[in-house]
């Protein structure tokens, strides 16, 4: 698409004459945060300023309608379309929903990076059954381990793959990611696993018997290889999850309010674990698009509709927030950027809505908070938030 075509679509949209296909195009740009062939780079400064003013006026017009009309929600798709190009101009942005002042703001990415805190990367520790460890990082690739019929290799994109023969006597391995780390691996049955920051998975080097069993902490996404004769079992501190072949995400961070299992594809059965035993009588069967919430205090598993995009956004390289408070936002930031967070004064009641890439450096996050009247400062690897 060239610059003239792009501007013609915007003009038609602002006049309310854009076709459904043209509106869909703007919404697609909102999702991608980028423009084909660097269209915006072809504009001079005056053109960009005019475009920003036009879109801002359109956004504010929609904003007033949304927050003052009770029959409409603040997360209306038509509003997102209006915001699309403004977000593109910002390169990386996050929408702020101010529940106390009914404001929506779009924050521009810093043009002069000043922070030294970098986003996370592919890094983990592999612990073998004898207690020895192997450091895994972004640079190394090739054979990681070859011993007694077990071959562990690492691809150029950082994925660890386990291969073995049937004569191998199974032993237990553990992969652990630190704060500021993530990792991918393929188990010997072909199951693909993604580990978020500050997470772990304990697994056998070869699955034997009539089940495939792994234990996890933190947050892990699975694409389980199908094997009807050998169910796949995931154990957490409070859950036992049984699957045959499916895609699902498990968030079991101890600093979150509840353990959450989100089903993307297939089916899973979630049971509460009490005193080391799974209570199968009260287990819940999830359908795609559902999530199970479980707390250590409650004996009940709550099942509801999931925001599947938000649940696996970390795996796909971005954060997604939907009316999240500052503590929820900063827990994710803390784990991914390997920082501590300290709150001074009353905690903000603002709710955050939107997306931001996980490759963004920390100053992009801090500028968003500062524009919402939340004062931030950095001392070492601690972010201090003052409201």
PDB file of C-alpha atoms in Angstrom, residues 3-156:
ATOM      1  CA  UNK A   3       1.120   6.640   1.100  1.00  0.00           C
ATOM      2  CA  UNK A   4      -1.726   8.161  -0.998  1.00  0.00           C
ATOM      3  CA  UNK A   5      -3.933   5.078  -0.648  1.00  0.00           C
ATOM      4  CA  UNK A   6      -3.331   4.977   3.096  1.00  0.00           C
ATOM      5  CA  UNK A   7      -4.239   8.657   3.535  1.00  0.00           C
ATOM      6  CA  UNK A   8      -7.345   8.274   1.343  1.00  0.00           C
ATOM      7  CA  UNK A   9      -8.614   5.488   3.612  1.00  0.00           C
ATOM      8  CA  UNK A  10      -8.032   7.649   6.689  1.00  0.00           C
ATOM      9  CA  UNK A  11      -9.868  10.551   5.117  1.00  0.00           C
ATOM     10  CA  UNK A  12     -12.862   8.345   4.265  1.00  0.00           C
ATOM     11  CA  UNK A  13     -12.861   6.894   7.766  1.00  0.00           C
ATOM     12  CA  UNK A  14     -12.864  10.330   9.432  1.00  0.00           C
ATOM     13  CA  UNK A  15     -15.860  11.288   7.266  1.00  0.00           C
ATOM     14  CA  UNK A  16     -17.670   8.065   8.169  1.00  0.00           C
ATOM     15  CA  UNK A  17     -17.514   6.800   4.588  1.00  0.00           C
ATOM     16  CA  UNK A  18     -14.992   3.967   4.947  1.00  0.00           C
ATOM     17  CA  UNK A  19     -16.097   0.520   3.842  1.00  0.00           C
ATOM     18  CA  UNK A  20     -16.081  -2.453   6.188  1.00  0.00           C
ATOM     19  CA  UNK A  21     -12.926  -3.727   4.502  1.00  0.00           C
ATOM     20  CA  UNK A  22     -11.189  -0.380   5.052  1.00  0.00           C
ATOM     21  CA  UNK A  23     -12.221  -0.303   8.718  1.00  0.00           C
ATOM     22  CA  UNK A  24     -10.953  -3.879   9.065  1.00  0.00           C
ATOM     23  CA  UNK A  25      -7.636  -2.720   7.628  1.00  0.00           C
ATOM     24  CA  UNK A  26      -7.259  -0.061  10.314  1.00  0.00           C
ATOM     25  CA  UNK A  27      -8.150  -2.608  12.989  1.00  0.00           C
ATOM     26  CA  UNK A  28      -5.531  -4.949  11.601  1.00  0.00           C
ATOM     27  CA  UNK A  29      -2.961  -2.167  11.888  1.00  0.00           C
ATOM     28  CA  UNK A  30      -4.022  -1.667  15.488  1.00  0.00           C
ATOM     29  CA  UNK A  31      -3.280  -5.336  16.156  1.00  0.00           C
ATOM     30  CA  UNK A  32       0.135  -5.276  14.481  1.00  0.00           C
ATOM     31  CA  UNK A  33       1.398  -1.833  15.606  1.00  0.00           C
ATOM     32  CA  UNK A  34       3.116  -1.380  12.279  1.00  0.00           C
ATOM     33  CA  UNK A  35       2.498  -0.051   8.774  1.00  0.00           C
ATOM     34  CA  UNK A  36       3.445  -1.646   5.450  1.00  0.00           C
ATOM     35  CA  UNK A  37       6.367  -0.171   3.514  1.00  0.00           C
ATOM     36  CA  UNK A  38       7.045   2.473   6.179  1.00  0.00           C
ATOM     37  CA  UNK A  39       4.170   4.683   5.000  1.00  0.00           C
ATOM     38  CA  UNK A  40       4.554   7.072   7.920  1.00  0.00           C
ATOM     39  CA  UNK A  41       8.256   7.470   7.156  1.00  0.00           C
ATOM     40  CA  UNK A  42       7.231   8.933   3.786  1.00  0.00           C
ATOM     41  CA  UNK A  43       5.375  11.818   5.455  1.00  0.00           C
ATOM     42  CA  UNK A  44       6.940  15.120   6.333  1.00  0.00           C
ATOM     43  CA  UNK A  45       6.543  16.658   9.793  1.00  0.00           C
ATOM     44  CA  UNK A  46       3.543  18.843   8.890  1.00  0.00           C
ATOM     45  CA  UNK A  47       1.667  15.866   7.427  1.00  0.00           C
ATOM     46  CA  UNK A  48       2.271  13.787  10.535  1.00  0.00           C
ATOM     47  CA  UNK A  49       1.134  16.586  12.837  1.00  0.00           C
ATOM     48  CA  UNK A  50      -2.050  17.100  10.823  1.00  0.00           C
ATOM     49  CA  UNK A  51      -2.772  13.389  10.835  1.00  0.00           C
ATOM     50  CA  UNK A  52      -2.251  13.166  14.597  1.00  0.00           C
ATOM     51  CA  UNK A  53      -4.606  16.104  15.195  1.00  0.00           C
ATOM     52  CA  UNK A  54      -7.308  14.582  12.995  1.00  0.00           C
ATOM     53  CA  UNK A  55      -7.120  11.204  14.657  1.00  0.00           C
ATOM     54  CA  UNK A  56      -6.954  12.691  18.164  1.00  0.00           C
ATOM     55  CA  UNK A  57     -10.121  14.638  17.485  1.00  0.00           C
ATOM     56  CA  UNK A  58     -11.804  11.457  16.271  1.00  0.00           C
ATOM     57  CA  UNK A  59     -10.640   9.504  19.322  1.00  0.00           C
ATOM     58  CA  UNK A  60     -11.863  12.154  21.754  1.00  0.00           C
ATOM     59  CA  UNK A  61     -15.213  12.313  19.970  1.00  0.00           C
ATOM     60  CA  UNK A  62     -15.622   8.559  20.332  1.00  0.00           C
ATOM     61  CA  UNK A  63     -14.338   8.663  23.904  1.00  0.00           C
ATOM     62  CA  UNK A  64     -17.014  11.112  25.026  1.00  0.00           C
ATOM     63  CA  UNK A  65     -19.724   8.962  23.497  1.00  0.00           C
ATOM     64  CA  UNK A  66     -18.435   5.796  25.104  1.00  0.00           C
ATOM     65  CA  UNK A  67     -17.824   6.940  28.677  1.00  0.00           C
ATOM     66  CA  UNK A  68     -21.037   8.951  29.013  1.00  0.00           C
ATOM     67  CA  UNK A  69     -23.493   6.503  27.395  1.00  0.00           C
ATOM     68  CA  UNK A  70     -24.437   3.695  29.748  1.00  0.00           C
ATOM     69  CA  UNK A  71     -25.509   1.360  26.984  1.00  0.00           C
ATOM     70  CA  UNK A  72     -22.041   1.281  25.448  1.00  0.00           C
ATOM     71  CA  UNK A  73     -18.868  -0.219  26.823  1.00  0.00           C
ATOM     72  CA  UNK A  74     -15.510   1.536  26.994  1.00  0.00           C
ATOM     73  CA  UNK A  75     -13.903  -1.305  25.025  1.00  0.00           C
ATOM     74  CA  UNK A  76     -16.020  -0.755  21.906  1.00  0.00           C
ATOM     75  CA  UNK A  77     -14.412  -1.998  18.650  1.00  0.00           C
ATOM     76  CA  UNK A  78     -15.358   1.204  16.816  1.00  0.00           C
ATOM     77  CA  UNK A  79     -13.283   3.155  19.314  1.00  0.00           C
ATOM     78  CA  UNK A  80     -10.333   0.852  18.728  1.00  0.00           C
ATOM     79  CA  UNK A  81     -10.588   1.553  15.002  1.00  0.00           C
ATOM     80  CA  UNK A  82     -10.453   5.268  15.669  1.00  0.00           C
ATOM     81  CA  UNK A  83      -7.390   4.821  17.826  1.00  0.00           C
ATOM     82  CA  UNK A  84      -5.582   2.633  15.305  1.00  0.00           C
ATOM     83  CA  UNK A  85      -3.496   5.206  13.473  1.00  0.00           C
ATOM     84  CA  UNK A  86      -2.685   7.158  16.604  1.00  0.00           C
ATOM     85  CA  UNK A  87      -1.200   3.973  18.017  1.00  0.00           C
ATOM     86  CA  UNK A  88       0.750   3.440  14.800  1.00  0.00           C
ATOM     87  CA  UNK A  89       2.216   6.919  15.073  1.00  0.00           C
ATOM     88  CA  UNK A  90       3.324   6.093  18.589  1.00  0.00           C
ATOM     89  CA  UNK A  91       5.028   2.893  17.361  1.00  0.00           C
ATOM     90  CA  UNK A  92       4.408   1.213  20.705  1.00  0.00           C
ATOM     91  CA  UNK A  93       1.528   2.367  22.883  1.00  0.00           C
ATOM     92  CA  UNK A  94      -0.697   1.406  25.759  1.00  0.00           C
ATOM     93  CA  UNK A  95      -4.232   2.640  26.368  1.00  0.00           C
ATOM     94  CA  UNK A  96      -5.055   3.832  29.848  1.00  0.00           C
ATOM     95  CA  UNK A  97      -8.567   3.587  31.229  1.00  0.00           C
ATOM     96  CA  UNK A  98      -8.923   6.016  34.095  1.00  0.00           C
ATOM     97  CA  UNK A  99     -11.881   4.745  36.103  1.00  0.00           C
ATOM     98  CA  UNK A 100     -11.836   7.770  38.389  1.00  0.00           C
ATOM     99  CA  UNK A 101     -11.542  10.464  35.708  1.00  0.00           C
ATOM    100  CA  UNK A 102     -12.923   8.666  32.636  1.00  0.00           C
ATOM    101  CA  UNK A 103      -9.877   9.506  30.534  1.00  0.00           C
ATOM    102  CA  UNK A 104      -8.163   7.580  27.788  1.00  0.00           C
ATOM    103  CA  UNK A 105      -4.577   8.394  26.849  1.00  0.00           C
ATOM    104  CA  UNK A 106      -2.135   7.120  24.254  1.00  0.00           C
ATOM    105  CA  UNK A 107       1.496   7.359  25.277  1.00  0.00           C
ATOM    106  CA  UNK A 108       4.344   7.801  22.853  1.00  0.00           C
ATOM    107  CA  UNK A 109       7.463   5.669  22.920  1.00  0.00           C
ATOM    108  CA  UNK A 110      10.538   7.419  24.229  1.00  0.00           C
ATOM    109  CA  UNK A 111      12.807   8.622  21.421  1.00  0.00           C
ATOM    110  CA  UNK A 112      15.845   8.897  23.683  1.00  0.00           C
ATOM    111  CA  UNK A 113      16.362   5.704  25.693  1.00  0.00           C
ATOM    112  CA  UNK A 114      17.788   6.413  29.130  1.00  0.00           C
ATOM    113  CA  UNK A 115      17.090   3.222  31.044  1.00  0.00           C
ATOM    114  CA  UNK A 116      19.714   0.498  31.366  1.00  0.00           C
ATOM    115  CA  UNK A 117      17.231  -2.214  32.326  1.00  0.00           C
ATOM    116  CA  UNK A 118      16.718  -4.497  29.342  1.00  0.00           C
ATOM    117  CA  UNK A 119      13.806  -6.847  28.606  1.00  0.00           C
ATOM    118  CA  UNK A 120      14.157 -10.563  29.198  1.00  0.00           C
ATOM    119  CA  UNK A 121      15.644 -13.091  26.777  1.00  0.00           C
ATOM    120  CA  UNK A 122      16.046 -16.825  26.173  1.00  0.00           C
ATOM    121  CA  UNK A 123      17.931 -18.161  29.175  1.00  0.00           C
ATOM    122  CA  UNK A 124      17.490 -21.099  31.535  1.00  0.00           C
ATOM    123  CA  UNK A 125      19.293 -23.716  33.617  1.00  0.00           C
ATOM    124  CA  UNK A 126      19.086 -27.445  32.842  1.00  0.00           C
ATOM    125  CA  UNK A 127      19.488 -29.609  35.939  1.00  0.00           C
ATOM    126  CA  UNK A 128      20.300 -33.285  35.372  1.00  0.00           C
ATOM    127  CA  UNK A 129      19.306 -36.193  37.597  1.00  0.00           C
ATOM    128  CA  UNK A 130      22.725 -36.240  39.288  1.00  0.00           C
ATOM    129  CA  UNK A 131      22.360 -32.587  40.307  1.00  0.00           C
ATOM    130  CA  UNK A 132      24.794 -31.203  37.742  1.00  0.00           C
ATOM    131  CA  UNK A 133      23.677 -28.152  35.763  1.00  0.00           C
ATOM    132  CA  UNK A 134      24.071 -26.804  32.247  1.00  0.00           C
ATOM    133  CA  UNK A 135      23.577 -23.129  31.465  1.00  0.00           C
ATOM    134  CA  UNK A 136      21.408 -22.435  28.433  1.00  0.00           C
ATOM    135  CA  UNK A 137      21.601 -19.075  26.700  1.00  0.00           C
ATOM    136  CA  UNK A 138      20.859 -17.406  23.388  1.00  0.00           C
ATOM    137  CA  UNK A 139      24.311 -17.865  21.853  1.00  0.00           C
ATOM    138  CA  UNK A 140      24.921 -21.609  22.218  1.00  0.00           C
ATOM    139  CA  UNK A 141      23.425 -24.088  19.762  1.00  0.00           C
ATOM    140  CA  UNK A 142      24.053 -27.670  18.658  1.00  0.00           C
ATOM    141  CA  UNK A 143      24.501 -30.674  20.938  1.00  0.00           C
ATOM    142  CA  UNK A 144      23.903 -29.856  24.591  1.00  0.00           C
ATOM    143  CA  UNK A 145      24.072 -33.418  25.940  1.00  0.00           C
ATOM    144  CA  UNK A 146      24.713 -36.854  24.435  1.00  0.00           C
ATOM    145  CA  UNK A 147      24.819 -39.690  26.938  1.00  0.00           C
ATOM    146  CA  UNK A 148      23.562 -43.293  27.227  1.00  0.00           C
ATOM    147  CA  UNK A 149      21.118 -43.027  24.317  1.00  0.00           C
ATOM    148  CA  UNK A 150      19.873 -39.531  25.219  1.00  0.00           C
ATOM    149  CA  UNK A 151      20.492 -36.693  22.768  1.00  0.00           C
ATOM    150  CA  UNK A 152      19.663 -33.108  23.736  1.00  0.00           C
ATOM    151  CA  UNK A 153      20.149 -30.488  21.043  1.00  0.00           C
ATOM    152  CA  UNK A 154      19.505 -26.780  20.794  1.00  0.00           C
ATOM    153  CA  UNK A 155      18.324 -25.097  17.609  1.00  0.00           C
ATOM    154  CA  UNK A 156      19.426 -21.696  16.389  1.00  0.00           C
TER     155      UNK A 156
END
